CSV table of C-alpha atoms in Angstrom, one decimal:
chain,number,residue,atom,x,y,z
P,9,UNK,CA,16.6,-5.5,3.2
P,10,UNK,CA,19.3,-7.8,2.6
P,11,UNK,CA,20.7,-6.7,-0.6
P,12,UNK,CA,23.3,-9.2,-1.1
P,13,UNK,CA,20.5,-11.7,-1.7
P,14,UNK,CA,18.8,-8.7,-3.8
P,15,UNK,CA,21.8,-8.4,-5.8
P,16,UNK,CA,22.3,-12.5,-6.0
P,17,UNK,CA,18.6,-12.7,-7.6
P,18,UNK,CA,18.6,-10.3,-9.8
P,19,UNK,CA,21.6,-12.0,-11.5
P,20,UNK,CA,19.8,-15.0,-11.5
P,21,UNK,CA,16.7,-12.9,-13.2
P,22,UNK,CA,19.1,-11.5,-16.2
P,23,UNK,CA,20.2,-15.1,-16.8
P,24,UNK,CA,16.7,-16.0,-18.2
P,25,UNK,CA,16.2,-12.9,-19.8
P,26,UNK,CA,16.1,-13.3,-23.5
P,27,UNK,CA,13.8,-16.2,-22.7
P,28,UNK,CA,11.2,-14.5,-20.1
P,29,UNK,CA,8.3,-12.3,-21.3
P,30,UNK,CA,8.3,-9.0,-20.0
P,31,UNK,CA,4.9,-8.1,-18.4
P,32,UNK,CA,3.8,-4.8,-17.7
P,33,UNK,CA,2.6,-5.4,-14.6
P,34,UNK,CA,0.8,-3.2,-12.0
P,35,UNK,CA,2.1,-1.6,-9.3
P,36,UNK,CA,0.8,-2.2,-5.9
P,37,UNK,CA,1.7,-0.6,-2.7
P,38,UNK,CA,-1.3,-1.9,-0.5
P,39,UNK,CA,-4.3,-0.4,-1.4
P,40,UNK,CA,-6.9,-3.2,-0.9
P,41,UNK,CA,-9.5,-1.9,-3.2
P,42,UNK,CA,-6.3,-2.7,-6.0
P,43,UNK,CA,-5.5,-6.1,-4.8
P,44,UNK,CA,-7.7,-8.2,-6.3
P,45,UNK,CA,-7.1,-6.9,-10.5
P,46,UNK,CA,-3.2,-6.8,-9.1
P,47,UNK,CA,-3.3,-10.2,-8.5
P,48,UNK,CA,-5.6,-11.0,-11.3
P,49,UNK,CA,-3.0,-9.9,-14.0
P,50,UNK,CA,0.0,-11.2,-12.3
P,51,UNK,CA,-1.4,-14.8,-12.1
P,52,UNK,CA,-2.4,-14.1,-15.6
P,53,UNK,CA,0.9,-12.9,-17.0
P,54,UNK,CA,3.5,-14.8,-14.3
P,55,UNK,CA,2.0,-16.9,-12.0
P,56,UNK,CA,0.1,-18.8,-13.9
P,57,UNK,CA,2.7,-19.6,-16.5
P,58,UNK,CA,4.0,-23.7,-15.8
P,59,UNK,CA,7.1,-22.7,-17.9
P,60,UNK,CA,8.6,-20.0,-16.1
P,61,UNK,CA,10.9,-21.2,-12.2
P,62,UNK,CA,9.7,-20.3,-9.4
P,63,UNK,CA,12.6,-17.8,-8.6
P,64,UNK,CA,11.9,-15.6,-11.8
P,65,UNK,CA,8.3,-15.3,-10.6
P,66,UNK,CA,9.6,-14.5,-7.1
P,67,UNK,CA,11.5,-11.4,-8.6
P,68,UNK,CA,8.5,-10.6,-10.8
P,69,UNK,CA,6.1,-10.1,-7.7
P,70,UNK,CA,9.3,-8.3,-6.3
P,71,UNK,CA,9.0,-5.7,-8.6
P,72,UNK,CA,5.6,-5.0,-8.8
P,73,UNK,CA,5.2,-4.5,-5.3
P,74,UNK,CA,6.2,-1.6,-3.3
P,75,UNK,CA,4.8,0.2,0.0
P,76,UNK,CA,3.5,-1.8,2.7
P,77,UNK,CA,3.1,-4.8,0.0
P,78,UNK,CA,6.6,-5.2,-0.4
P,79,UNK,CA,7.5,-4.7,2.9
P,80,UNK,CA,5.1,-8.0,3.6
P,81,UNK,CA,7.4,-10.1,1.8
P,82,UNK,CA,10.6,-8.7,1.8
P,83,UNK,CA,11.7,-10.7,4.8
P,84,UNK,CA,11.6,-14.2,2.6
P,85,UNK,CA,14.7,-15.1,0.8
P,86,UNK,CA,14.2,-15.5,-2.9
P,87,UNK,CA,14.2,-19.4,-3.4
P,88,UNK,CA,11.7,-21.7,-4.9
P,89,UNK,CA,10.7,-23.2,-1.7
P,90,UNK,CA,9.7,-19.7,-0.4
P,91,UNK,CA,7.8,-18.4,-3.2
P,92,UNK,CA,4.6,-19.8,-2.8
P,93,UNK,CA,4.6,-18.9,1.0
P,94,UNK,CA,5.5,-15.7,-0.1
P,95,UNK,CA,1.8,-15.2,-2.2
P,96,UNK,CA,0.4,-16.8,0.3
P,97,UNK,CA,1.4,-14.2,2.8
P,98,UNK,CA,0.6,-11.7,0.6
P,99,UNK,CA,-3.1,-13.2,0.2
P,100,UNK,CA,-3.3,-13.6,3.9
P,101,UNK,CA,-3.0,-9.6,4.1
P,102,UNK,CA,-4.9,-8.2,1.7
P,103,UNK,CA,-7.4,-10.6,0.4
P,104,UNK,CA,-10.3,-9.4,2.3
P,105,UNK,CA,-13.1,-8.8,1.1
P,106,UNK,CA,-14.6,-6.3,3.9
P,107,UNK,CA,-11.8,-4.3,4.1
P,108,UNK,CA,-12.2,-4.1,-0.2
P,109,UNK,CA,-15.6,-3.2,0.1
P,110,UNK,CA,-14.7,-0.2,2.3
P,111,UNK,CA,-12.0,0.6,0.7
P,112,UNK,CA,-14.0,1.3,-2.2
P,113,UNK,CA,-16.9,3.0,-0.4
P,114,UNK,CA,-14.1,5.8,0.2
P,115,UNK,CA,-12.7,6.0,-2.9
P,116,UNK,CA,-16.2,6.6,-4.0
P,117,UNK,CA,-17.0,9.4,-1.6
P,118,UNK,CA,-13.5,10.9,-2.4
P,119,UNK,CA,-14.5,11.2,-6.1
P,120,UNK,CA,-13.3,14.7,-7.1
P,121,UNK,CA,-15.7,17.8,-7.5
P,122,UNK,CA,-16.0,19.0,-11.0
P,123,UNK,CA,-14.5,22.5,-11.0
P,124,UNK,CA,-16.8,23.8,-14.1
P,125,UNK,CA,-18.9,22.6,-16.5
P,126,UNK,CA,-17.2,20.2,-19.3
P,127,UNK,CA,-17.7,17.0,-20.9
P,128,UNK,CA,-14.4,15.4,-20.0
P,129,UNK,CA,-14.6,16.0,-16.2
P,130,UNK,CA,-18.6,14.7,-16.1
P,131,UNK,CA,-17.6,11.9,-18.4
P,132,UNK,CA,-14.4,10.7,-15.3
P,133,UNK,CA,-16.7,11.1,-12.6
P,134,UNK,CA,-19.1,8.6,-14.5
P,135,UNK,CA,-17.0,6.4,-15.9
P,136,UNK,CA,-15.2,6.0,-12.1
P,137,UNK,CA,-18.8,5.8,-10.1
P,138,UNK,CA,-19.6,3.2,-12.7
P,139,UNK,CA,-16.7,1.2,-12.2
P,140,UNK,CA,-17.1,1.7,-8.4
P,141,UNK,CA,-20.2,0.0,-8.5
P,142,UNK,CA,-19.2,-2.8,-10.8
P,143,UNK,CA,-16.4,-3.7,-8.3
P,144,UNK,CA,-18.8,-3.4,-5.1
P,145,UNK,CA,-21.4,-5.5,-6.6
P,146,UNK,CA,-18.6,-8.4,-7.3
P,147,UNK,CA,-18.3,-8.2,-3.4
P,148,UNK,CA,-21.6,-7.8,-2.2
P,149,UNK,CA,-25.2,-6.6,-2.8
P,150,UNK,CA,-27.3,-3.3,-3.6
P,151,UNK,CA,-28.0,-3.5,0.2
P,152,UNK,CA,-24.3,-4.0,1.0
P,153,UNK,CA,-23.9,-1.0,-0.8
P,154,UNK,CA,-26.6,1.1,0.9
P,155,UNK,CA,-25.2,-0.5,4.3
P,156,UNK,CA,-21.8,1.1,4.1
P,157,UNK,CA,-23.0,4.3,2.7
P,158,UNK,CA,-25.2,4.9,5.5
P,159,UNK,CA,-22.6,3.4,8.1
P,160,UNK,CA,-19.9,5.6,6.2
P,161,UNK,CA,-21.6,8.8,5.9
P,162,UNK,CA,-22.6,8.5,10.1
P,163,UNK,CA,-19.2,7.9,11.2
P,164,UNK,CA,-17.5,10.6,8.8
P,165,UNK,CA,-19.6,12.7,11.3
P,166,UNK,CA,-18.5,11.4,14.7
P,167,UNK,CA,-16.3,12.2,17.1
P,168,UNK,CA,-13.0,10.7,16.3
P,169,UNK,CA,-13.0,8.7,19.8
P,170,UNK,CA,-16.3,7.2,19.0
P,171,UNK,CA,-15.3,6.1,15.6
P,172,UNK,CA,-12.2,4.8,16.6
P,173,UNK,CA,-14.5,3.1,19.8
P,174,UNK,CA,-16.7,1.3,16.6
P,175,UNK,CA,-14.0,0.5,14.6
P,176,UNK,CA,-12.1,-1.5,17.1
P,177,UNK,CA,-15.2,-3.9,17.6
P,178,UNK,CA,-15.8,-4.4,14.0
P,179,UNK,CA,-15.8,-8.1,12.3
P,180,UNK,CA,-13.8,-8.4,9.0
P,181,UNK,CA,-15.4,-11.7,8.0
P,182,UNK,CA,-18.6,-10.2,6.8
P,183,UNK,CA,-19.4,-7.0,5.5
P,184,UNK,CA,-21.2,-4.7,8.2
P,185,UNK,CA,-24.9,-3.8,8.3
P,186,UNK,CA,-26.4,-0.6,9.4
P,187,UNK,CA,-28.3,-1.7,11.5
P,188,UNK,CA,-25.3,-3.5,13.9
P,189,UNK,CA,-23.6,-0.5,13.5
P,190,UNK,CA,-27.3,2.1,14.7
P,191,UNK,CA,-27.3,-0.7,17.9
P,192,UNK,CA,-23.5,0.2,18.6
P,193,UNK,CA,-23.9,3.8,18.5
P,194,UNK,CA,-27.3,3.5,20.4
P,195,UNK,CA,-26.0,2.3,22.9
P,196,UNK,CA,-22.4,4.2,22.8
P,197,UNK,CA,-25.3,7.4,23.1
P,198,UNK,CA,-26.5,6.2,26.2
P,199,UNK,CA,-23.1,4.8,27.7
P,200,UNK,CA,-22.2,8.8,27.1
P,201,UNK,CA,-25.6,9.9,28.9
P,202,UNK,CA,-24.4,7.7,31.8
P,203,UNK,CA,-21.0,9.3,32.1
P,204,UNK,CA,-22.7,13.0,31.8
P,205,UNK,CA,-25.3,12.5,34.1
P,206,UNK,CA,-23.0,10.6,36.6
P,207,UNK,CA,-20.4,13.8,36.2
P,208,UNK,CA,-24.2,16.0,36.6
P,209,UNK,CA,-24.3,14.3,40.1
P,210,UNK,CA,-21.0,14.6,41.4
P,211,UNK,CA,-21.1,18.4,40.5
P,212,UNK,CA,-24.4,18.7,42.5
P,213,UNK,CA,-22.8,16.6,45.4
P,214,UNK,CA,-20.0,19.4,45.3
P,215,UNK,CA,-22.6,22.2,45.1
């Protein structure tokens, strides 16, 4: 990081100070499935504010990223020309809406296991399936839903060279569909038939 620009900028922040707001804003470090309400209440609090320059919102998205998200933008100088290509870049990275989806698919398998029986531990796992859904459904269907369910639970149980053989033909301008994803490893099964019965017949050539 070039921290003699760093250091430059946040002068230039502590100038306009006592005439700023100062938003709690929301971490992010890159999670997609936290993008979209990130963004949301920055362009609600910052972005969207015709009052504030440019620069002051450039060190505002400055210090509510961190992770991989900073590391996006990190290589732009902090100037009003750069600012916009600065979210820009940011949106180019993690506004997608498949990788969102999925994204939330495993947070929703990785919900925790109650330990015992109480109120306050059933009441989080509702509260965070309901929510789940909710932000599912404002990306795609019921169907989508059952789609990457099913496509998630068969390739949780996979070998990981298969998995990694799916993932690297998968599309991320549209959300996946079981059945694309049955065809691939229908045929992945009998590209692996092929190999053992071709590795059968050399062993009987041997023989």
């Amino acid at each position: 990081m070039n921290t003699s620009i760093f250091n430059a900028t946040a002068w230039g922040y502590t100038s306009h100070h006592n005439r700023l707001p100062s938003p709690k804003l929301q971490k992010f470090d890159g999670k997609y499935a936290e993008y979209k309400r990130s963004v949301r209440t920055f362009c609600n609090m910052v972005h969207d504010d015709p009052t504030m320059p440019k620069v002051d919102k450039f060190n505002y998205v400055l210090n509510c990223l961190s992770g991989p998200a900073l590391s996006v933008i990190e290589p732009f100088q902090v100037t009003e020309e750069n600012y916009p290509k600065a979210i820009q870049r940011l949106k180019e990275r993690y506004d997608n809406n498949v990788l969102i989806f999925q994204d939330h698919i495993i947070s929703l398998f990785n919900t925790p296991v109650m330990k015992r029986s109480d109120a306050a531990s059933l009441r989080n796992i509702i509260d965070n399936v309901a929510a789940l859904r909710g932000s599912l459904l404002s990306s795609g269907s019921e169907g989508d839903i059952m789609n990457s369910v099913l496509i998630h639970i068969a390739l949780t149980k996979i070998d990981y060279d298969s998995k990694s053989a799916h993932n690297q033909k998968q599309e991320f301008d549209c959300l996946p569909s079981w059945d694309d994803c049955y065809k691939w490893l229908n045929r992945h099964c009998q590209y692996l038939e092929t190999c053992s019965n071709w590795e059968n017949s050399k062993v009987t050539q041997r023989d």
